[in-house]
Amino acid sequence: MTAEATAHEHTGDTADSKLARKITGPLLFLFILGDVLGAGVYALMGVLAGKVGGALWAPLLAALMLALLTAGSYAELVTKYPKAGGAAVFAERAFKQPLVSFLVGFSMLAAGVTSAAGLSLAFAGDYLATFIDVPAVPAAIVFLALVGALNARGISESVKSNVVMTVIELSGLLIVIIAGAVMVGGGRGDLGRLGEFPESTAPAVAILAGAIIAYYSFVGFETSANVAEEIRNPSKVYPAALFGSLITAGVVYVLVGMASAAVLAPDELAASSGPLLEVVSESGLGVPDWVFSAIALIAVANGALLTMIMASRLAFGMAEHRLLPSVLSRVLTKRRTPWVAIVATTAVAMVLTAIGELSTLAETVVLLLLFVFTATNIAVLVLRRDTVEHDHFRVWTAVPVLGVASCVLLMTQQTAKVWMFAGILMAVGVVLYFVARAATNRTADETV
């Protein structure tokens, strides 16, 4: 065996890979951080204040701990199968049931569309009102139409452009942290609020309810599994980048939560759809409202755009594999973009925007992803009997077990309305799956 072959064996690299391994450790760290950081916390700090009062740091810290459990399972599976395409492929390997792997993939798709709907409402709230005062729902629908148009035109997001967007998003959160520090340093901030919970709710119950919302701010790391083939030395690089980016995001979020609570009372945060703008304005830091609002809008818009690109391409890919109706695989001749998939996912997001509110949509995203994460955590345990020749990260067995338990715990805390939203989306997916299978079988019969 040559030295080169040995290196490939121990890193998970494969000589027949169609993709170039161009993503280094630092780029992967920023890629994951950019996916996780930004849009969710810009939108949801006010909703979170309504759940836990001034103790905003507590559910954010709890959500980080819960996210790290499932991240451990992703670290093992991605380094064990560096050519795999994500949770649906892991489920296919582990369970050998096409419908189960389809439901995992469709849950990712549904979560993406629902997330974009929630972000569109965040975009159309107080951050946009800094520039123009328009009704939220119509503005959100117009925003989604513009995102769909850009998506259809053809948008190529590289990891280097993601670095720029991550820096912009992070700069806004650092402004909030500095604003809180200035308030506290000047004797005007109230650190006592950091330990205050709603009077009518026990602290543990409030933290758990808040963690369901806060969990939304940490999702995004799971999409990194889709670039496994493009990472240099994934067995070594991927776990460090994954855990490092999540912990970095967690530290930033906790500091933002503490700063927000020190500057504004919980009821003031809860009443705003642009809570971080209110924090910066109240602090007297001197940052113009339009500057911070622009940063927030960029963060939210970029999150929505990337999410809709992912959702439309996932729908296209599933249609190509005859898991969804083949019409979704049609592309524009010149642009070579999946226009039917883009129209379909954008239309669904618009409907969800019109009938849902931000907190409900965020919790629906979490519920859908909890199904995906449960399947992934179980897949780790099932695939322990499958050995590979190269070295890979191996998580403690207790971690995926606790990961499953944490997912089940969070599922049990979801409201009936959230279960209804998720159930309707999954029911649509099952119908589309059987329609696609019937069409495939009919085509096979005709060719015999």
CSV table of C-alpha atoms in Angstrom, one decimal, residues 20-431:
chain,number,residue,atom,x,y,z
A,20,ALA,CA,-12.4,18.6,-5.0
A,21,ARG,CA,-11.5,18.7,-1.3
A,22,LYS,CA,-11.1,22.5,-1.0
A,23,ILE,CA,-12.6,23.2,2.5
A,24,THR,CA,-10.0,23.6,5.2
A,25,GLY,CA,-10.6,23.6,8.9
A,26,PRO,CA,-10.9,27.4,9.3
A,27,LEU,CA,-13.3,27.6,6.3
A,28,LEU,CA,-15.4,24.8,7.6
A,29,PHE,CA,-15.6,26.5,11.0
A,30,LEU,CA,-16.8,29.7,9.5
A,31,PHE,CA,-19.2,27.8,7.1
A,32,ILE,CA,-20.9,26.1,10.1
A,33,LEU,CA,-20.8,29.2,12.2
A,34,GLY,CA,-22.4,31.2,9.4
A,35,ASP,CA,-25.2,28.6,9.1
A,36,VAL,CA,-25.8,28.6,12.9
A,37,LEU,CA,-25.2,32.2,13.8
A,38,GLY,CA,-27.4,35.2,13.2
A,39,ALA,CA,-30.9,35.1,11.8
A,40,GLY,CA,-32.6,33.1,14.6
A,41,VAL,CA,-31.4,35.1,17.5
A,42,TYR,CA,-32.1,38.4,15.7
A,43,ALA,CA,-35.7,37.4,15.4
A,44,LEU,CA,-36.4,35.4,18.5
A,45,MET,CA,-34.9,37.2,21.5
A,46,GLY,CA,-38.3,38.9,22.2
A,47,VAL,CA,-40.2,35.6,21.9
A,48,LEU,CA,-37.7,34.1,24.3
A,49,ALA,CA,-38.2,36.9,26.8
A,50,GLY,CA,-41.9,36.1,26.9
A,51,LYS,CA,-41.0,32.5,28.0
A,52,VAL,CA,-38.3,33.0,30.6
A,53,GLY,CA,-38.4,36.7,31.6
A,54,GLY,CA,-34.9,38.2,32.1
A,55,ALA,CA,-33.1,34.9,32.4
A,56,LEU,CA,-32.5,34.7,28.7
A,57,TRP,CA,-29.1,33.1,29.1
A,58,ALA,CA,-30.5,29.9,30.7
A,59,PRO,CA,-32.5,28.5,27.8
A,60,LEU,CA,-29.8,29.5,25.4
A,61,LEU,CA,-27.3,27.5,27.4
A,62,ALA,CA,-29.7,24.6,27.7
A,63,ALA,CA,-30.3,24.6,24.0
A,64,LEU,CA,-26.5,24.6,23.3
A,65,MET,CA,-26.1,21.5,25.5
A,66,LEU,CA,-28.9,19.7,23.7
A,67,ALA,CA,-27.5,20.6,20.3
A,68,LEU,CA,-24.0,19.3,21.2
A,69,LEU,CA,-25.5,15.9,21.9
A,70,THR,CA,-26.8,15.5,18.4
A,71,ALA,CA,-23.7,17.2,17.0
A,72,GLY,CA,-21.7,14.3,18.5
A,73,SER,CA,-23.7,11.9,16.4
A,74,TYR,CA,-23.2,13.9,13.3
A,75,ALA,CA,-19.4,14.1,14.0
A,76,GLU,CA,-19.2,10.2,14.0
A,77,LEU,CA,-21.4,9.6,11.0
A,78,VAL,CA,-19.9,12.3,8.8
A,79,THR,CA,-16.3,11.2,9.5
A,80,LYS,CA,-17.3,7.5,9.2
A,81,TYR,CA,-19.1,8.1,5.9
A,82,PRO,CA,-17.5,11.2,4.4
A,83,LYS,CA,-19.2,10.7,1.0
A,84,ALA,CA,-22.7,10.6,2.7
A,85,GLY,CA,-25.2,13.3,1.8
A,86,GLY,CA,-26.7,13.9,5.2
A,87,ALA,CA,-29.4,12.5,7.6
A,88,ALA,CA,-31.5,10.9,4.9
A,89,VAL,CA,-28.5,8.8,3.7
A,90,PHE,CA,-27.6,7.9,7.3
A,91,ALA,CA,-31.2,6.7,7.8
A,92,GLU,CA,-31.1,4.7,4.6
A,93,ARG,CA,-27.9,2.9,5.7
A,94,ALA,CA,-29.2,2.2,9.1
A,95,PHE,CA,-32.9,1.3,8.6
A,96,LYS,CA,-33.0,0.0,5.0
A,97,GLN,CA,-36.6,1.4,4.8
A,98,PRO,CA,-37.2,3.8,1.8
A,99,LEU,CA,-40.2,5.4,3.5
A,100,VAL,CA,-38.2,6.2,6.7
A,101,SER,CA,-35.3,7.7,4.8
A,102,PHE,CA,-37.7,9.7,2.6
A,103,LEU,CA,-39.5,11.1,5.7
A,104,VAL,CA,-36.1,12.1,7.2
A,105,GLY,CA,-35.2,13.9,3.9
A,106,PHE,CA,-38.7,15.5,3.6
A,107,SER,CA,-38.5,16.7,7.2
A,108,MET,CA,-35.4,18.6,6.3
A,109,LEU,CA,-37.2,20.0,3.3
A,110,ALA,CA,-40.3,21.0,5.3
A,111,ALA,CA,-38.2,22.5,8.0
A,112,GLY,CA,-36.3,24.6,5.5
A,113,VAL,CA,-39.5,26.0,4.0
A,114,THR,CA,-41.0,26.7,7.4
A,115,SER,CA,-37.8,28.4,8.6
A,116,ALA,CA,-37.9,30.7,5.5
A,117,ALA,CA,-41.5,31.6,6.3
A,118,GLY,CA,-40.5,32.5,9.9
A,119,LEU,CA,-37.6,34.5,8.8
A,120,SER,CA,-39.7,36.4,6.3
A,121,LEU,CA,-42.0,37.5,9.1
A,122,ALA,CA,-38.9,38.6,11.1
A,123,PHE,CA,-37.6,40.5,8.0
A,124,ALA,CA,-41.0,42.4,7.7
A,125,GLY,CA,-41.1,43.4,11.4
A,126,ASP,CA,-39.5,46.3,13.2
A,127,TYR,CA,-36.2,46.0,11.4
A,128,LEU,CA,-37.9,46.8,8.1
A,129,ALA,CA,-40.1,49.5,9.8
A,130,THR,CA,-36.9,51.5,10.4
A,131,PHE,CA,-36.9,52.2,6.6
A,132,ILE,CA,-40.6,51.7,5.6
A,133,ASP,CA,-43.8,51.2,7.5
A,134,VAL,CA,-45.8,48.4,5.8
A,135,PRO,CA,-48.1,45.6,7.0
A,136,ALA,CA,-46.0,42.6,8.1
A,137,VAL,CA,-47.7,39.7,6.2
A,138,PRO,CA,-47.9,41.4,2.8
A,139,ALA,CA,-44.3,42.6,3.1
A,140,ALA,CA,-43.2,39.1,4.1
A,141,ILE,CA,-44.9,37.6,1.0
A,142,VAL,CA,-43.3,40.2,-1.3
A,143,PHE,CA,-40.0,39.4,0.4
A,144,LEU,CA,-40.4,35.7,-0.3
A,145,ALA,CA,-41.3,36.4,-4.0
A,146,LEU,CA,-38.1,38.4,-4.3
A,147,VAL,CA,-36.1,35.6,-2.7
A,148,GLY,CA,-37.7,33.2,-5.2
A,149,ALA,CA,-36.8,35.4,-8.1
A,150,LEU,CA,-33.2,35.6,-7.0
A,151,ASN,CA,-33.1,31.9,-6.5
A,152,ALA,CA,-34.5,31.2,-10.0
A,153,ARG,CA,-32.0,33.7,-11.5
A,154,GLY,CA,-29.2,31.5,-10.3
A,155,ILE,CA,-27.2,32.2,-7.1
A,156,SER,CA,-24.0,30.5,-6.3
A,157,GLU,CA,-23.0,30.9,-2.6
A,158,SER,CA,-19.4,29.9,-1.9
A,159,VAL,CA,-17.8,29.4,1.5
A,160,LYS,CA,-15.8,32.6,1.0
A,161,SER,CA,-18.9,34.7,0.4
A,162,ASN,CA,-20.3,33.0,3.5
A,163,VAL,CA,-17.4,34.4,5.5
A,164,VAL,CA,-18.4,38.0,4.5
A,165,MET,CA,-22.0,37.4,5.6
A,166,THR,CA,-20.9,35.7,8.8
A,167,VAL,CA,-18.8,38.8,9.7
A,168,ILE,CA,-21.7,41.1,9.1
A,169,GLU,CA,-24.1,39.0,11.2
A,170,LEU,CA,-21.5,38.7,14.0
A,171,SER,CA,-20.8,42.4,14.0
A,172,GLY,CA,-24.4,43.1,14.8
A,173,LEU,CA,-24.4,40.7,17.7
A,174,LEU,CA,-21.1,42.2,19.0
A,175,ILE,CA,-22.8,45.6,18.9
A,176,VAL,CA,-25.5,44.3,21.2
A,177,ILE,CA,-23.0,42.8,23.6
A,178,ILE,CA,-21.1,46.1,23.7
A,179,ALA,CA,-24.3,48.0,24.2
A,180,GLY,CA,-25.1,45.9,27.2
A,181,ALA,CA,-21.6,46.4,28.6
A,182,VAL,CA,-21.8,50.2,28.2
A,183,MET,CA,-25.2,50.2,30.0
A,184,VAL,CA,-23.9,48.1,32.9
A,185,GLY,CA,-20.6,50.0,33.0
A,186,GLY,CA,-22.5,53.3,33.2
A,187,GLY,CA,-24.6,52.1,36.1
A,188,ARG,CA,-27.8,52.1,34.0
A,189,GLY,CA,-28.1,48.4,33.3
A,190,ASP,CA,-30.0,46.0,35.6
A,191,LEU,CA,-28.1,42.8,36.1
A,192,GLY,CA,-30.7,41.7,38.6
A,193,ARG,CA,-33.1,40.8,35.7
A,194,LEU,CA,-30.7,37.9,34.7
A,195,GLY,CA,-32.2,35.8,37.5
A,196,GLU,CA,-35.8,36.8,37.1
A,197,PHE,CA,-38.3,34.3,35.8
A,198,PRO,CA,-42.1,34.8,35.1
A,199,GLU,CA,-43.9,34.7,38.4
A,200,SER,CA,-46.5,32.2,37.2
A,201,THR,CA,-44.0,29.6,35.9
A,202,ALA,CA,-41.5,27.5,37.7
A,203,PRO,CA,-37.9,28.2,36.6
A,204,ALA,CA,-37.3,24.6,35.3
A,205,VAL,CA,-40.5,24.7,33.3
A,206,ALA,CA,-39.7,28.1,31.9
A,207,ILE,CA,-36.2,27.1,30.8
A,208,LEU,CA,-37.5,24.0,29.1
A,209,ALA,CA,-40.2,26.0,27.2
A,210,GLY,CA,-37.5,28.6,26.3
A,211,ALA,CA,-35.1,25.9,25.2
A,212,ILE,CA,-37.6,24.8,22.5
A,213,ILE,CA,-37.4,28.4,21.1
A,214,ALA,CA,-33.7,28.8,21.6
A,215,TYR,CA,-33.0,25.5,19.9
A,216,TYR,CA,-34.0,27.1,16.6
A,217,SER,CA,-31.0,29.5,17.0
A,218,PHE,CA,-28.6,26.5,16.9
A,219,VAL,CA,-30.0,24.5,14.0
A,220,GLY,CA,-28.1,24.8,10.8
A,221,PHE,CA,-25.1,22.7,11.8
A,222,GLU,CA,-26.7,19.6,10.3
A,223,THR,CA,-26.3,21.0,6.7
A,224,SER,CA,-22.6,20.7,7.0
A,225,ALA,CA,-23.0,17.0,6.4
A,226,ASN,CA,-23.7,17.9,2.8
A,227,VAL,CA,-20.1,19.2,2.2
A,228,ALA,CA,-18.4,16.1,3.6
A,229,GLU,CA,-16.8,15.2,0.3
A,230,GLU,CA,-15.2,18.6,0.0
A,231,ILE,CA,-13.5,18.7,3.4
A,232,ARG,CA,-9.8,18.1,3.6
A,233,ASN,CA,-9.0,15.3,6.1
A,234,PRO,CA,-12.6,15.2,7.4
A,235,SER,CA,-11.9,12.7,10.2
A,236,LYS,CA,-9.6,15.3,11.9
A,237,VAL,CA,-11.1,18.6,10.8
A,238,TYR,CA,-14.9,18.0,11.0
A,239,PRO,CA,-15.4,17.3,14.7
A,240,ALA,CA,-13.2,20.3,15.8
A,241,ALA,CA,-14.9,22.7,13.4
A,242,LEU,CA,-18.4,21.4,14.3
A,243,PHE,CA,-18.0,21.6,18.1
A,244,GLY,CA,-15.9,24.8,17.9
A,245,SER,CA,-18.5,26.7,15.9
A,246,LEU,CA,-21.4,25.5,18.1
A,247,ILE,CA,-19.6,26.5,21.3
A,248,THR,CA,-18.6,29.9,19.7
A,249,ALA,CA,-22.2,30.6,18.7
A,250,GLY,CA,-23.4,29.5,22.2
A,251,VAL,CA,-21.0,31.9,24.0
A,252,VAL,CA,-22.1,34.8,21.7
A,253,TYR,CA,-25.8,34.0,22.2
A,254,VAL,CA,-25.5,33.8,26.0
A,255,LEU,CA,-23.7,37.2,26.0
A,256,VAL,CA,-26.4,38.7,23.7
A,257,GLY,CA,-29.1,37.3,26.1
A,258,MET,CA,-27.4,38.8,29.1
A,259,ALA,CA,-26.9,42.1,27.4
A,260,SER,CA,-30.5,42.3,26.2
A,261,ALA,CA,-31.9,41.5,29.7
A,262,ALA,CA,-29.6,44.1,31.3
A,263,VAL,CA,-30.7,46.8,29.0
A,264,LEU,CA,-34.5,46.2,28.6
A,265,ALA,CA,-37.2,44.7,30.8
A,266,PRO,CA,-38.6,41.4,29.5
A,267,ASP,CA,-42.0,42.8,28.6
A,268,GLU,CA,-40.4,45.5,26.4
A,269,LEU,CA,-38.3,42.8,24.6
A,270,ALA,CA,-41.4,40.6,24.2
A,271,ALA,CA,-43.4,43.4,22.7
A,272,SER,CA,-40.9,44.0,19.9
A,273,SER,CA,-40.4,42.2,16.6
A,274,GLY,CA,-37.0,43.8,16.4
A,275,PRO,CA,-35.8,43.3,20.0
A,276,LEU,CA,-32.1,43.7,19.4
A,277,LEU,CA,-32.7,47.1,17.7
A,278,GLU,CA,-34.5,48.2,20.8
A,279,VAL,CA,-31.5,47.1,22.9
A,280,VAL,CA,-29.0,49.1,20.9
A,281,SER,CA,-31.3,52.2,20.8
A,282,GLU,CA,-31.9,52.1,24.5
A,283,SER,CA,-28.2,51.8,25.3
A,284,GLY,CA,-27.3,55.2,23.8
A,285,LEU,CA,-24.3,53.6,22.2
A,286,GLY,CA,-24.6,56.0,19.2
A,287,VAL,CA,-25.2,53.4,16.5
A,288,PRO,CA,-27.9,54.8,14.2
A,289,ASP,CA,-31.0,52.7,14.0
A,290,TRP,CA,-30.8,52.4,10.3
A,291,VAL,CA,-27.2,50.9,10.5
A,292,PHE,CA,-28.2,48.2,13.0
A,293,SER,CA,-31.5,47.5,11.2
A,294,ALA,CA,-29.6,47.1,7.9
A,295,ILE,CA,-27.2,44.6,9.6
A,296,ALA,CA,-30.2,42.7,11.0
A,297,LEU,CA,-32.0,42.7,7.6
A,298,ILE,CA,-28.9,41.4,5.9
A,299,ALA,CA,-28.6,38.6,8.5
A,300,VAL,CA,-32.3,37.6,8.2
A,301,ALA,CA,-32.4,37.9,4.4
A,302,ASN,CA,-29.2,35.9,3.9
A,303,GLY,CA,-30.6,33.2,6.2
A,304,ALA,CA,-33.9,33.0,4.3
A,305,LEU,CA,-32.1,33.0,0.9
A,306,LEU,CA,-29.7,30.2,1.8
A,307,THR,CA,-32.6,28.2,3.4
A,308,MET,CA,-34.7,28.5,0.2
A,309,ILE,CA,-31.8,27.6,-2.0
A,310,MET,CA,-31.3,24.5,0.1
A,311,ALA,CA,-35.0,23.6,0.2
A,312,SER,CA,-35.5,24.0,-3.6
A,313,ARG,CA,-32.4,22.0,-4.4
A,314,LEU,CA,-33.4,19.3,-2.0
A,315,ALA,CA,-36.8,19.1,-3.6
A,316,PHE,CA,-35.2,18.9,-7.0
A,317,GLY,CA,-32.8,16.2,-5.9
A,318,MET,CA,-35.6,14.1,-4.4
A,319,ALA,CA,-37.6,14.5,-7.6
A,320,GLU,CA,-34.6,13.4,-9.6
A,321,HIS,CA,-34.5,10.2,-7.5
A,322,ARG,CA,-38.2,9.7,-8.0
A,323,LEU,CA,-39.0,10.3,-4.4
A,324,LEU,CA,-41.2,13.4,-5.3
A,325,PRO,CA,-43.2,14.0,-8.4
A,326,SER,CA,-40.8,14.4,-11.4
A,327,VAL,CA,-42.3,17.8,-12.4
A,328,LEU,CA,-40.2,19.3,-9.5
A,329,SER,CA,-37.0,18.4,-11.4
A,330,ARG,CA,-37.7,20.7,-14.4
A,331,VAL,CA,-35.1,23.4,-14.9
A,332,LEU,CA,-34.9,26.7,-16.8
A,333,THR,CA,-33.1,26.1,-20.1
A,334,LYS,CA,-30.7,29.1,-19.8
A,335,ARG,CA,-30.4,29.6,-16.1
A,336,ARG,CA,-30.3,25.8,-15.3
A,337,THR,CA,-32.1,26.4,-12.0
A,338,PRO,CA,-35.0,24.2,-10.8
A,339,TRP,CA,-37.8,26.6,-11.4
A,340,VAL,CA,-40.7,24.3,-10.5
A,341,ALA,CA,-39.1,23.3,-7.2
A,342,ILE,CA,-38.4,27.0,-6.5
A,343,VAL,CA,-42.0,28.0,-7.3
A,344,ALA,CA,-43.4,25.2,-5.2
A,345,THR,CA,-41.2,25.8,-2.1
A,346,THR,CA,-41.7,29.5,-2.3
A,347,ALA,CA,-45.5,29.1,-2.6
A,348,VAL,CA,-45.6,26.8,0.5
A,349,ALA,CA,-43.5,29.3,2.5
A,350,MET,CA,-45.9,32.1,1.5
A,351,VAL,CA,-48.9,30.1,2.8
A,352,LEU,CA,-47.2,29.4,6.1
A,353,THR,CA,-46.3,33.1,6.4
A,354,ALA,CA,-49.9,34.0,6.0
A,355,ILE,CA,-51.3,31.5,8.5
A,356,GLY,CA,-48.6,31.2,11.1
A,357,GLU,CA,-46.8,33.4,13.6
A,358,LEU,CA,-43.1,33.6,14.2
A,359,SER,CA,-43.0,31.6,17.4
A,360,THR,CA,-45.2,28.8,16.0
A,361,LEU,CA,-43.2,28.6,12.8
A,362,ALA,CA,-39.9,28.4,14.8
A,363,GLU,CA,-41.2,25.7,17.0
A,364,THR,CA,-42.5,23.8,13.9
A,365,VAL,CA,-39.0,23.9,12.5
A,366,VAL,CA,-37.6,22.5,15.7
A,367,LEU,CA,-40.2,19.7,15.8
A,368,LEU,CA,-39.4,18.6,12.2
A,369,LEU,CA,-35.7,18.7,12.9
A,370,LEU,CA,-36.1,16.8,16.2
A,371,PHE,CA,-37.5,13.9,14.1
A,372,VAL,CA,-34.4,14.1,11.8
A,373,PHE,CA,-32.0,14.3,14.8
A,374,THR,CA,-33.8,11.3,16.5
A,375,ALA,CA,-33.2,9.2,13.4
A,376,THR,CA,-29.6,10.3,13.3
A,377,ASN,CA,-28.9,9.5,16.9
A,378,ILE,CA,-30.4,6.1,16.5
A,379,ALA,CA,-28.5,5.5,13.2
A,380,VAL,CA,-25.2,6.0,15.1
A,381,LEU,CA,-26.0,3.1,17.4
A,382,VAL,CA,-27.4,0.9,14.6
A,383,LEU,CA,-24.3,1.5,12.4
A,384,ARG,CA,-21.8,0.6,15.1
A,385,ARG,CA,-21.9,-2.9,13.7
A,386,ASP,CA,-20.7,-1.5,10.3
A,387,THR,CA,-17.0,-1.1,10.3
A,388,VAL,CA,-14.9,1.0,7.9
A,389,GLU,CA,-11.2,0.9,7.1
A,390,HIS,CA,-10.3,4.5,7.8
A,391,ASP,CA,-10.0,6.2,11.2
A,392,HIS,CA,-13.0,8.2,12.2
A,393,PHE,CA,-14.4,10.1,15.2
A,394,ARG,CA,-16.3,7.9,17.7
A,395,VAL,CA,-18.6,9.5,20.2
A,396,TRP,CA,-19.3,8.1,23.6
A,397,THR,CA,-22.2,5.7,23.4
A,398,ALA,CA,-24.1,7.6,26.1
A,399,VAL,CA,-24.1,10.7,23.9
A,400,PRO,CA,-26.5,9.5,21.1
A,401,VAL,CA,-28.6,7.8,23.8
A,402,LEU,CA,-28.9,11.1,25.6
A,403,GLY,CA,-29.5,12.7,22.2
A,404,VAL,CA,-32.5,10.6,21.6
A,405,ALA,CA,-33.8,11.3,25.1
A,406,SER,CA,-33.3,15.0,24.6
A,407,CYS,CA,-35.2,15.0,21.3
A,408,VAL,CA,-38.1,13.1,22.8
A,409,LEU,CA,-38.2,15.5,25.8
A,410,LEU,CA,-38.4,18.5,23.5
A,411,MET,CA,-41.0,16.8,21.3
A,412,THR,CA,-43.3,16.3,24.4
A,413,GLN,CA,-43.2,20.0,25.1
A,414,GLN,CA,-44.5,21.1,21.8
A,415,THR,CA,-48.1,22.4,21.6
A,416,ALA,CA,-50.9,20.8,19.7
A,417,LYS,CA,-50.9,23.6,17.2
A,418,VAL,CA,-47.2,23.0,16.4
A,419,TRP,CA,-47.9,19.2,16.0
A,420,MET,CA,-50.8,20.1,13.7
A,421,PHE,CA,-48.5,22.2,11.5
A,422,ALA,CA,-45.8,19.6,11.3
A,423,GLY,CA,-48.4,16.8,10.8
A,424,ILE,CA,-50.0,18.5,7.8
A,425,LEU,CA,-46.6,19.1,6.2
A,426,MET,CA,-45.6,15.5,6.7
A,427,ALA,CA,-48.9,14.2,5.5
A,428,VAL,CA,-48.4,16.2,2.3
A,429,GLY,CA,-45.0,14.6,2.0
A,430,VAL,CA,-46.4,11.0,2.3
A,431,VAL,CA,-49.0,11.7,-0.4
